[in-house]
Amino acid sequence: MQDISEYLVKNKERFINELIHLLKIPSVSADPAYSQDVINASEAVKASLLEAGCDTAEICETNGYPIVYGEKIINPELPTVLVYGHYDVQPADPIDLWNSPPFEPIIKSTDIHPEGAIFARGACDDKGQMYMHVKALEFMVKTNQLPCNVKFMIEGEEEVGSENLGTFVAENKEKLANDIILISDTGMIANNVPSITTGLRGLSYVEVEVTGPNRDLHSGLYGGAVANPINVLAKMIAALHDENNHITIPGFYDKVEELSKEERAEMAKAPFSLENYKKALDIKAVYGEKGYTTNERNSIRPTLDVNGIWGGYIGAGAKTVIASKAYAKISMRLVPNQDWKEITNLFKTHFESLAPEGVTVKVTPHHGGQGYVTPIDNNAYKAASKAYETTFGKTPIPQRSGGSIPIVSLFEQELKSKTILMGFGLDSDAIHSPNEHFGVWNYLKGIETIPYFYQYFTELSK
Amino acid sequence: MQDISEYLVKNKERFINELIHLLKIPSVSADPAYSQDVINASEAVKASLLEAGCDTAEICETNGYPIVYGEKIINPELPTVLVYGHYDVQPADPIDLWNSPPFEPIIKSTDIHPEGAIFARGACDDKGQMYMHVKALEFMVKTNQLPCNVKFMIEGEEEVGSENLGTFVAENKEKLANDIILISDTGMIANNVPSITTGLRGLSYVEVEVTGPNRDLHSGLYGGAVANPINVLAKMIAALHDENNHITIPGFYDKVEELSKEERAEMAKAPFSLENYKKALDIKAVYGEKGYTTNERNSIRPTLDVNGIWGGYIGAGAKTVIASKAYAKISMRLVPNQDWKEITNLFKTHFESLAPEGVTVKVTPHHGGQGYVTPIDNNAYKAASKAYETTFGKTPIPQRSGGSIPIVSLFEQELKSKTILMGFGLDSDAIHSPNEHFGVWNYLKGIETIPYFYQYFTELSK
């Protein structure tokens, strides 16, 4: 394969500017206020696929936001890679913690990204990482080096649970037929420590509502005499963990895969500095399930976190009120073998049982997905590993991630395909947080590495 | 005294319209967005005092919102009554639960108020009840029946802790000199069960902030590995009550006055239907401190309630985030002998001690005030009781209220005056809640009753 380095040097500015163009579209799928922007982003992705060299690209309507499908078929006899990504982004809240507007991308240097990083919502998750694939295709097509067939399936509802993707996949099995699914929506350990994600956690996301009296009450006249929904909600949330930070939902751990001592010892070899971890987050101590290390807590162990809570008066100053209702958004990260629907039901039953008389509780499941462990002995893993060796000069480390891409297990079920997760972001890139960014070096390194994956995967598949 | 009934019939429409005019001013003292409206309300009150017959009325500047002072001195030898009230109102949130806009007053009939009630923020608390005094003065002045001197001190910061009233009172002792302080900022049991409030709870209102990591984090990558400020805050709030709903703050109950069996038996005689109470609030059960009845829980016992809580993502849909910070507003209602400053310190020390490593906690006191018990054997109580007998045809019941008017103990300390609390609102009037209202009957009954208090108090003081 002709070296891509030269192509990158020549086109670097354009590659960055094209990504910035895409990042300017506030395609927040969770918030209906941005619905036209989400649509606009799908159109932009379609156009970019055609420009990069796809034979066809189309907007596929669903019951929610559309899925962009594109393909470049050079020979049906050759292997086919299906690239999955998403063009929707997380909400930018809390806006006031951003140092620059979330949808006005700027490039700034940081300690970790001395060559600059693009700051914008979606810079890393997942517009930047998805767009690496578009540009990698462009290189292979323009230089006549594409060694196999490529299909793209870029959706717009990943951040809200990919609700309509399952139907689309089930109804388009032939169109989506492939030999391997390739996704860049995870991270790697460090720029000098490449890694491949081999496990993802599942997810169950619910919203809870606690209702006490039928209206807000004066806390002097009613305080102490009726159940205060906020105090009750706090009590119920507190009861979800015991003193060792184990989750108390009956049956929650029944199917959790317990790793052997040897496997845990192997995991512990990954480079990690607890001191740097605490320093980066400005915390004096980590906190979590007793008996597990930090890296185990956020990868092989299931968790339960409140992602949002609200109730009563939250404006300036004081209001002596007892709220009628209190709310929380709660998510559980699940490990392989835990079924998200079963866990959602266990949560609902348990949470409702925690409510004292005097309040009513409503649990509304938002979305969820299964966890996944990818094999490391197949051609795809070997091809990816070799690609990293070529461009990083180092063998990547297999690593379980704490995040979730619920559709990976869906793909395996519907399309009978394995997935390979080649992520080029860093944990410190602040995805889902204010000041999300993506290193320019990482962006270009992704574009450089991906074509080698195609080359090696095609060679190994012969 | 010439009967006031006729005067009321003649002027009823005007009295209602004048109050509506005042209610249209959104004088929300807690929210800086309304600062000009608060000022406008003070001007309106000043004008109304002059129109009603005060010799002088003035806007007295403070470091916060001004205090309106007015007086009608007919003879320095005669007794002087100081009327206290406030022209500021609670925030109207949550706005979407109002059936009509909070600052566009309308009159509607209800089951309890068949003659109509004025719906607006501040209708009862305290614009409506304060304005009864202005109109009572008007009657007495216009009919030449004022039997004593009257002073008015109407402030604009009651709903935010009366922060500047203490200084004003201390610096104007001579101006404010009086024989009794008269306040209508409490309620009565029912329209056919008049009552006089003889006890008020104290208050300590604080805001707490729990900080974990220095930025919002992705709950997949960090979930389970760092302290989540919302989960921690929930745990800390839950720990403030034990399984019997006693407050766990060390020293909290040390000075709480324990009532005797006889006193509690006397209290229990007040008419009260637990079934109607639950029905009015749509709750299956009441909830509170073990060993006490509902009426005891909200009057003679101290309480701790969360008035607001917020943190993380609270928009539509789902966001898998671990918030950097979580917040709550917490208030404690205190009983006589509990010192609010001491209790605030006990809370702060205890709350901070509940924080696990991995988070930092900030406790900010908002405001507070002492509880109070008014005597029932003095001339003021006797005069008030006789006034109710005259206009209601029934002897009022002495009743402890769960609410707080922190400045009552301040008045006693600085002005050496006792206070009499003649409230004409009902608990169901939804003060501090959406759809606050004040019965037209109650408004007029207040205007009718107050002049008799002046008459009997002057007679008894001879």
PDB file of C-alpha atoms in Angstrom, chain B residues 63-250:
ATOM      1  CA  ASN B  63     -29.003  47.541  52.315  1.00  0.00           C
ATOM      2  CA  GLY B  64     -31.637  45.447  50.574  1.00  0.00           C
ATOM      3  CA  TYR B  65     -35.223  46.209  49.698  1.00  0.00           C
ATOM      4  CA  PRO B  66     -36.804  49.206  51.459  1.00  0.00           C
ATOM      5  CA  ILE B  67     -39.141  49.165  54.434  1.00  0.00           C
ATOM      6  CA  VAL B  68     -42.330  51.190  54.137  1.00  0.00           C
ATOM      7  CA  TYR B  69     -43.141  53.082  57.320  1.00  0.00           C
ATOM      8  CA  GLY B  70     -46.327  55.010  57.963  1.00  0.00           C
ATOM      9  CA  GLU B  71     -48.160  56.336  61.015  1.00  0.00           C
ATOM     10  CA  LYS B  72     -51.337  57.959  62.282  1.00  0.00           C
ATOM     11  CA  ILE B  73     -50.745  59.450  65.706  1.00  0.00           C
ATOM     12  CA  ILE B  74     -53.898  60.853  67.266  1.00  0.00           C
ATOM     13  CA  ASN B  75     -52.702  61.291  70.849  1.00  0.00           C
ATOM     14  CA  PRO B  76     -49.355  60.242  72.326  1.00  0.00           C
ATOM     15  CA  GLU B  77     -51.129  59.358  75.572  1.00  0.00           C
ATOM     16  CA  LEU B  78     -53.146  56.656  73.888  1.00  0.00           C
ATOM     17  CA  PRO B  79     -51.888  53.125  73.187  1.00  0.00           C
ATOM     18  CA  THR B  80     -49.907  52.557  69.985  1.00  0.00           C
ATOM     19  CA  VAL B  81     -50.306  49.510  67.756  1.00  0.00           C
ATOM     20  CA  LEU B  82     -47.464  48.626  65.336  1.00  0.00           C
ATOM     21  CA  VAL B  83     -48.692  46.679  62.324  1.00  0.00           C
ATOM     22  CA  TYR B  84     -46.062  44.542  60.636  1.00  0.00           C
ATOM     23  CA  GLY B  85     -46.489  42.912  57.213  1.00  0.00           C
ATOM     24  CA  HIS B  86     -44.582  42.364  54.006  1.00  0.00           C
ATOM     25  CA  TYR B  87     -45.086  43.342  50.395  1.00  0.00           C
ATOM     26  CA  ASP B  88     -42.644  40.820  48.888  1.00  0.00           C
ATOM     27  CA  VAL B  89     -43.822  37.386  47.733  1.00  0.00           C
ATOM     28  CA  GLN B  90     -42.455  33.885  47.206  1.00  0.00           C
ATOM     29  CA  PRO B  91     -41.242  32.863  43.727  1.00  0.00           C
ATOM     30  CA  ALA B  92     -44.101  31.505  41.635  1.00  0.00           C
ATOM     31  CA  ASP B  93     -42.271  28.329  40.518  1.00  0.00           C
ATOM     32  CA  PRO B  94     -43.268  25.843  39.341  1.00  0.00           C
ATOM     33  CA  ILE B  95     -45.149  28.142  36.958  1.00  0.00           C
ATOM     34  CA  ASP B  96     -46.609  25.321  34.864  1.00  0.00           C
ATOM     35  CA  LEU B  97     -48.700  24.073  37.789  1.00  0.00           C
ATOM     36  CA  TRP B  98     -50.650  27.330  38.043  1.00  0.00           C
ATOM     37  CA  ASN B  99     -54.108  27.237  36.499  1.00  0.00           C
ATOM     38  CA  SER B 100     -53.929  30.977  35.830  1.00  0.00           C
ATOM     39  CA  PRO B 101     -50.892  33.278  35.623  1.00  0.00           C
ATOM     40  CA  PRO B 102     -49.590  34.005  39.156  1.00  0.00           C
ATOM     41  CA  PHE B 103     -49.489  37.762  38.636  1.00  0.00           C
ATOM     42  CA  GLU B 104     -52.779  38.121  36.799  1.00  0.00           C
ATOM     43  CA  PRO B 105     -55.224  37.776  39.702  1.00  0.00           C
ATOM     44  CA  ILE B 106     -58.625  36.202  39.071  1.00  0.00           C
ATOM     45  CA  ILE B 107     -61.538  35.431  41.347  1.00  0.00           C
ATOM     46  CA  LYS B 108     -62.931  31.885  41.365  1.00  0.00           C
ATOM     47  CA  SER B 109     -65.242  29.996  43.692  1.00  0.00           C
ATOM     48  CA  THR B 110     -64.001  26.874  45.449  1.00  0.00           C
ATOM     49  CA  ASP B 111     -65.630  24.357  47.810  1.00  0.00           C
ATOM     50  CA  ILE B 112     -64.064  26.101  50.790  1.00  0.00           C
ATOM     51  CA  HIS B 113     -64.558  29.587  49.380  1.00  0.00           C
ATOM     52  CA  PRO B 114     -68.057  29.581  47.849  1.00  0.00           C
ATOM     53  CA  GLU B 115     -68.039  33.386  47.845  1.00  0.00           C
ATOM     54  CA  GLY B 116     -64.919  33.404  45.697  1.00  0.00           C
ATOM     55  CA  ALA B 117     -61.201  33.537  46.296  1.00  0.00           C
ATOM     56  CA  ILE B 118     -58.555  35.742  44.701  1.00  0.00           C
ATOM     57  CA  PHE B 119     -55.952  33.534  42.972  1.00  0.00           C
ATOM     58  CA  ALA B 120     -52.492  35.111  42.711  1.00  0.00           C
ATOM     59  CA  ARG B 121     -49.031  34.792  44.215  1.00  0.00           C
ATOM     60  CA  GLY B 122     -49.133  36.774  47.450  1.00  0.00           C
ATOM     61  CA  ALA B 123     -52.959  36.842  47.600  1.00  0.00           C
ATOM     62  CA  CYS B 124     -52.820  35.485  51.135  1.00  0.00           C
ATOM     63  CA  ASP B 125     -49.095  35.659  51.974  1.00  0.00           C
ATOM     64  CA  ASP B 126     -48.933  38.477  52.701  1.00  0.00           C
ATOM     65  CA  LYS B 127     -50.306  41.176  50.420  1.00  0.00           C
ATOM     66  CA  GLY B 128     -53.923  40.227  51.090  1.00  0.00           C
ATOM     67  CA  GLN B 129     -53.515  39.930  54.838  1.00  0.00           C
ATOM     68  CA  MET B 130     -51.337  43.057  55.036  1.00  0.00           C
ATOM     69  CA  TYR B 131     -53.819  45.085  53.001  1.00  0.00           C
ATOM     70  CA  MET B 132     -56.669  44.192  55.389  1.00  0.00           C
ATOM     71  CA  HIS B 133     -54.889  46.452  57.889  1.00  0.00           C
ATOM     72  CA  VAL B 134     -54.648  49.310  55.427  1.00  0.00           C
ATOM     73  CA  LYS B 135     -58.372  49.107  54.747  1.00  0.00           C
ATOM     74  CA  ALA B 136     -59.228  48.701  58.453  1.00  0.00           C
ATOM     75  CA  LEU B 137     -57.324  51.932  59.092  1.00  0.00           C
ATOM     76  CA  GLU B 138     -59.191  53.620  56.264  1.00  0.00           C
ATOM     77  CA  PHE B 139     -62.519  52.698  57.879  1.00  0.00           C
ATOM     78  CA  MET B 140     -61.483  53.942  61.305  1.00  0.00           C
ATOM     79  CA  VAL B 141     -60.029  57.197  60.003  1.00  0.00           C
ATOM     80  CA  LYS B 142     -62.836  57.974  57.542  1.00  0.00           C
ATOM     81  CA  THR B 143     -65.498  57.346  60.192  1.00  0.00           C
ATOM     82  CA  ASN B 144     -63.544  59.145  62.918  1.00  0.00           C
ATOM     83  CA  GLN B 145     -63.440  56.076  65.083  1.00  0.00           C
ATOM     84  CA  LEU B 146     -59.702  55.395  65.392  1.00  0.00           C
ATOM     85  CA  PRO B 147     -59.305  54.820  69.143  1.00  0.00           C
ATOM     86  CA  CYS B 148     -55.474  54.747  69.354  1.00  0.00           C
ATOM     87  CA  ASN B 149     -52.263  55.420  67.443  1.00  0.00           C
ATOM     88  CA  VAL B 150     -51.237  53.165  64.567  1.00  0.00           C
ATOM     89  CA  LYS B 151     -47.842  52.600  62.989  1.00  0.00           C
ATOM     90  CA  PHE B 152     -47.112  50.483  59.938  1.00  0.00           C
ATOM     91  CA  MET B 153     -43.829  48.738  59.134  1.00  0.00           C
ATOM     92  CA  ILE B 154     -44.185  46.823  55.867  1.00  0.00           C
ATOM     93  CA  GLU B 155     -41.007  45.169  54.633  1.00  0.00           C
ATOM     94  CA  GLY B 156     -39.858  43.656  51.323  1.00  0.00           C
ATOM     95  CA  GLU B 157     -37.539  40.884  52.426  1.00  0.00           C
ATOM     96  CA  GLU B 158     -39.669  38.577  54.559  1.00  0.00           C
ATOM     97  CA  GLU B 159     -39.497  35.752  52.036  1.00  0.00           C
ATOM     98  CA  VAL B 160     -35.701  35.931  51.940  1.00  0.00           C
ATOM     99  CA  GLY B 161     -35.014  36.085  55.656  1.00  0.00           C
ATOM    100  CA  SER B 162     -35.651  39.746  56.605  1.00  0.00           C
ATOM    101  CA  GLU B 163     -31.915  40.296  56.477  1.00  0.00           C
ATOM    102  CA  ASN B 164     -32.020  44.077  56.869  1.00  0.00           C
ATOM    103  CA  LEU B 165     -34.993  44.404  59.191  1.00  0.00           C
ATOM    104  CA  GLY B 166     -32.924  43.767  62.333  1.00  0.00           C
ATOM    105  CA  THR B 167     -30.685  46.769  61.677  1.00  0.00           C
ATOM    106  CA  PHE B 168     -33.672  48.967  60.829  1.00  0.00           C
ATOM    107  CA  VAL B 169     -35.485  48.019  64.029  1.00  0.00           C
ATOM    108  CA  ALA B 170     -32.371  48.479  66.174  1.00  0.00           C
ATOM    109  CA  GLU B 171     -31.731  51.908  64.680  1.00  0.00           C
ATOM    110  CA  ASN B 172     -35.339  53.134  64.902  1.00  0.00           C
ATOM    111  CA  LYS B 173     -36.462  52.044  68.342  1.00  0.00           C
ATOM    112  CA  GLU B 174     -38.094  55.360  69.173  1.00  0.00           C
ATOM    113  CA  LYS B 175     -39.912  55.654  65.881  1.00  0.00           C
ATOM    114  CA  LEU B 176     -41.213  52.119  66.235  1.00  0.00           C
ATOM    115  CA  ALA B 177     -42.094  52.370  69.951  1.00  0.00           C
ATOM    116  CA  ASN B 178     -45.429  50.651  70.556  1.00  0.00           C
ATOM    117  CA  ASP B 179     -47.612  48.838  73.045  1.00  0.00           C
ATOM    118  CA  ILE B 180     -48.343  45.825  70.887  1.00  0.00           C
ATOM    119  CA  ILE B 181     -47.289  44.480  67.515  1.00  0.00           C
ATOM    120  CA  LEU B 182     -50.095  43.207  65.327  1.00  0.00           C
ATOM    121  CA  ILE B 183     -49.396  40.797  62.468  1.00  0.00           C
ATOM    122  CA  SER B 184     -51.625  38.991  59.991  1.00  0.00           C
ATOM    123  CA  ASP B 185     -49.266  36.511  58.349  1.00  0.00           C
ATOM    124  CA  THR B 186     -50.610  33.225  59.744  1.00  0.00           C
ATOM    125  CA  GLY B 187     -53.770  31.197  59.269  1.00  0.00           C
ATOM    126  CA  MET B 188     -56.793  30.059  61.186  1.00  0.00           C
ATOM    127  CA  ILE B 189     -58.247  26.578  61.505  1.00  0.00           C
ATOM    128  CA  ALA B 190     -61.370  27.072  59.377  1.00  0.00           C
ATOM    129  CA  ASN B 191     -63.838  29.809  58.463  1.00  0.00           C
ATOM    130  CA  ASN B 192     -66.167  28.513  61.185  1.00  0.00           C
ATOM    131  CA  VAL B 193     -63.334  27.744  63.609  1.00  0.00           C
ATOM    132  CA  PRO B 194     -61.445  31.000  64.252  1.00  0.00           C
ATOM    133  CA  SER B 195     -58.085  30.647  65.951  1.00  0.00           C
ATOM    134  CA  ILE B 196     -55.211  32.821  67.106  1.00  0.00           C
ATOM    135  CA  THR B 197     -51.659  31.659  66.523  1.00  0.00           C
ATOM    136  CA  THR B 198     -49.756  31.464  69.786  1.00  0.00           C
ATOM    137  CA  GLY B 199     -46.567  29.786  68.678  1.00  0.00           C
ATOM    138  CA  LEU B 200     -44.265  29.968  65.680  1.00  0.00           C
ATOM    139  CA  ARG B 201     -41.407  27.719  64.747  1.00  0.00           C
ATOM    140  CA  GLY B 202     -37.901  29.013  64.178  1.00  0.00           C
ATOM    141  CA  LEU B 203     -36.027  28.383  60.966  1.00  0.00           C
ATOM    142  CA  SER B 204     -32.573  27.547  59.708  1.00  0.00           C
ATOM    143  CA  TYR B 205     -32.246  27.474  55.917  1.00  0.00           C
ATOM    144  CA  VAL B 206     -29.027  26.278  54.291  1.00  0.00           C
ATOM    145  CA  GLU B 207     -27.744  25.377  50.863  1.00  0.00           C
ATOM    146  CA  VAL B 208     -25.343  22.493  50.397  1.00  0.00           C
ATOM    147  CA  GLU B 209     -23.027  21.713  47.516  1.00  0.00           C
ATOM    148  CA  VAL B 210     -21.247  18.400  47.011  1.00  0.00           C
ATOM    149  CA  THR B 211     -18.330  18.373  44.566  1.00  0.00           C
ATOM    150  CA  GLY B 212     -16.757  15.218  43.220  1.00  0.00           C
ATOM    151  CA  PRO B 213     -14.571  15.179  40.105  1.00  0.00           C
ATOM    152  CA  ASN B 214     -13.558  18.549  38.650  1.00  0.00           C
ATOM    153  CA  ARG B 215     -15.764  18.101  35.588  1.00  0.00           C
ATOM    154  CA  ASP B 216     -18.765  16.128  34.430  1.00  0.00           C
ATOM    155  CA  LEU B 217     -17.695  12.627  33.447  1.00  0.00           C
ATOM    156  CA  HIS B 218     -18.915   9.880  31.124  1.00  0.00           C
ATOM    157  CA  SER B 219     -20.741   7.439  33.355  1.00  0.00           C
ATOM    158  CA  GLY B 220     -19.502   4.456  31.353  1.00  0.00           C
ATOM    159  CA  LEU B 221     -15.845   5.332  31.592  1.00  0.00           C
ATOM    160  CA  TYR B 222     -15.897   6.543  35.203  1.00  0.00           C
ATOM    161  CA  GLY B 223     -19.082   5.057  36.667  1.00  0.00           C
ATOM    162  CA  GLY B 224     -18.434   2.957  39.725  1.00  0.00           C
ATOM    163  CA  ALA B 225     -14.865   4.206  40.071  1.00  0.00           C
ATOM    164  CA  VAL B 226     -15.338   7.705  41.469  1.00  0.00           C
ATOM    165  CA  ALA B 227     -17.725   9.154  44.031  1.00  0.00           C
ATOM    166  CA  ASN B 228     -20.841  10.359  42.206  1.00  0.00           C
ATOM    167  CA  PRO B 229     -21.859  13.629  43.915  1.00  0.00           C
ATOM    168  CA  ILE B 230     -25.573  12.953  43.408  1.00  0.00           C
ATOM    169  CA  ASN B 231     -25.436   9.470  44.913  1.00  0.00           C
ATOM    170  CA  VAL B 232     -23.314  10.825  47.757  1.00  0.00           C
ATOM    171  CA  LEU B 233     -25.691  13.743  48.376  1.00  0.00           C
ATOM    172  CA  ALA B 234     -28.644  11.325  48.451  1.00  0.00           C
ATOM    173  CA  LYS B 235     -26.804   9.191  50.998  1.00  0.00           C
ATOM    174  CA  MET B 236     -25.964  12.209  53.136  1.00  0.00           C
ATOM    175  CA  ILE B 237     -29.543  13.484  53.064  1.00  0.00           C
ATOM    176  CA  ALA B 238     -30.868  10.018  53.890  1.00  0.00           C
ATOM    177  CA  ALA B 239     -28.532   9.888  56.885  1.00  0.00           C
ATOM    178  CA  LEU B 240     -30.117  13.011  58.394  1.00  0.00           C
ATOM    179  CA  HIS B 241     -33.090  10.987  59.654  1.00  0.00           C
ATOM    180  CA  ASP B 242     -33.090   7.635  61.417  1.00  0.00           C
ATOM    181  CA  GLU B 243     -35.610   4.828  60.934  1.00  0.00           C
ATOM    182  CA  ASN B 244     -38.056   6.563  63.292  1.00  0.00           C
ATOM    183  CA  ASN B 245     -37.709   9.831  61.396  1.00  0.00           C
ATOM    184  CA  HIS B 246     -35.815  11.430  64.238  1.00  0.00           C
ATOM    185  CA  ILE B 247     -33.212  13.900  63.056  1.00  0.00           C
ATOM    186  CA  THR B 248     -29.718  12.495  63.592  1.00  0.00           C
ATOM    187  CA  ILE B 249     -27.755  15.728  64.001  1.00  0.00           C
ATOM    188  CA  PRO B 250     -25.960  15.406  67.374  1.00  0.00           C
TER     189      PRO B 250
END
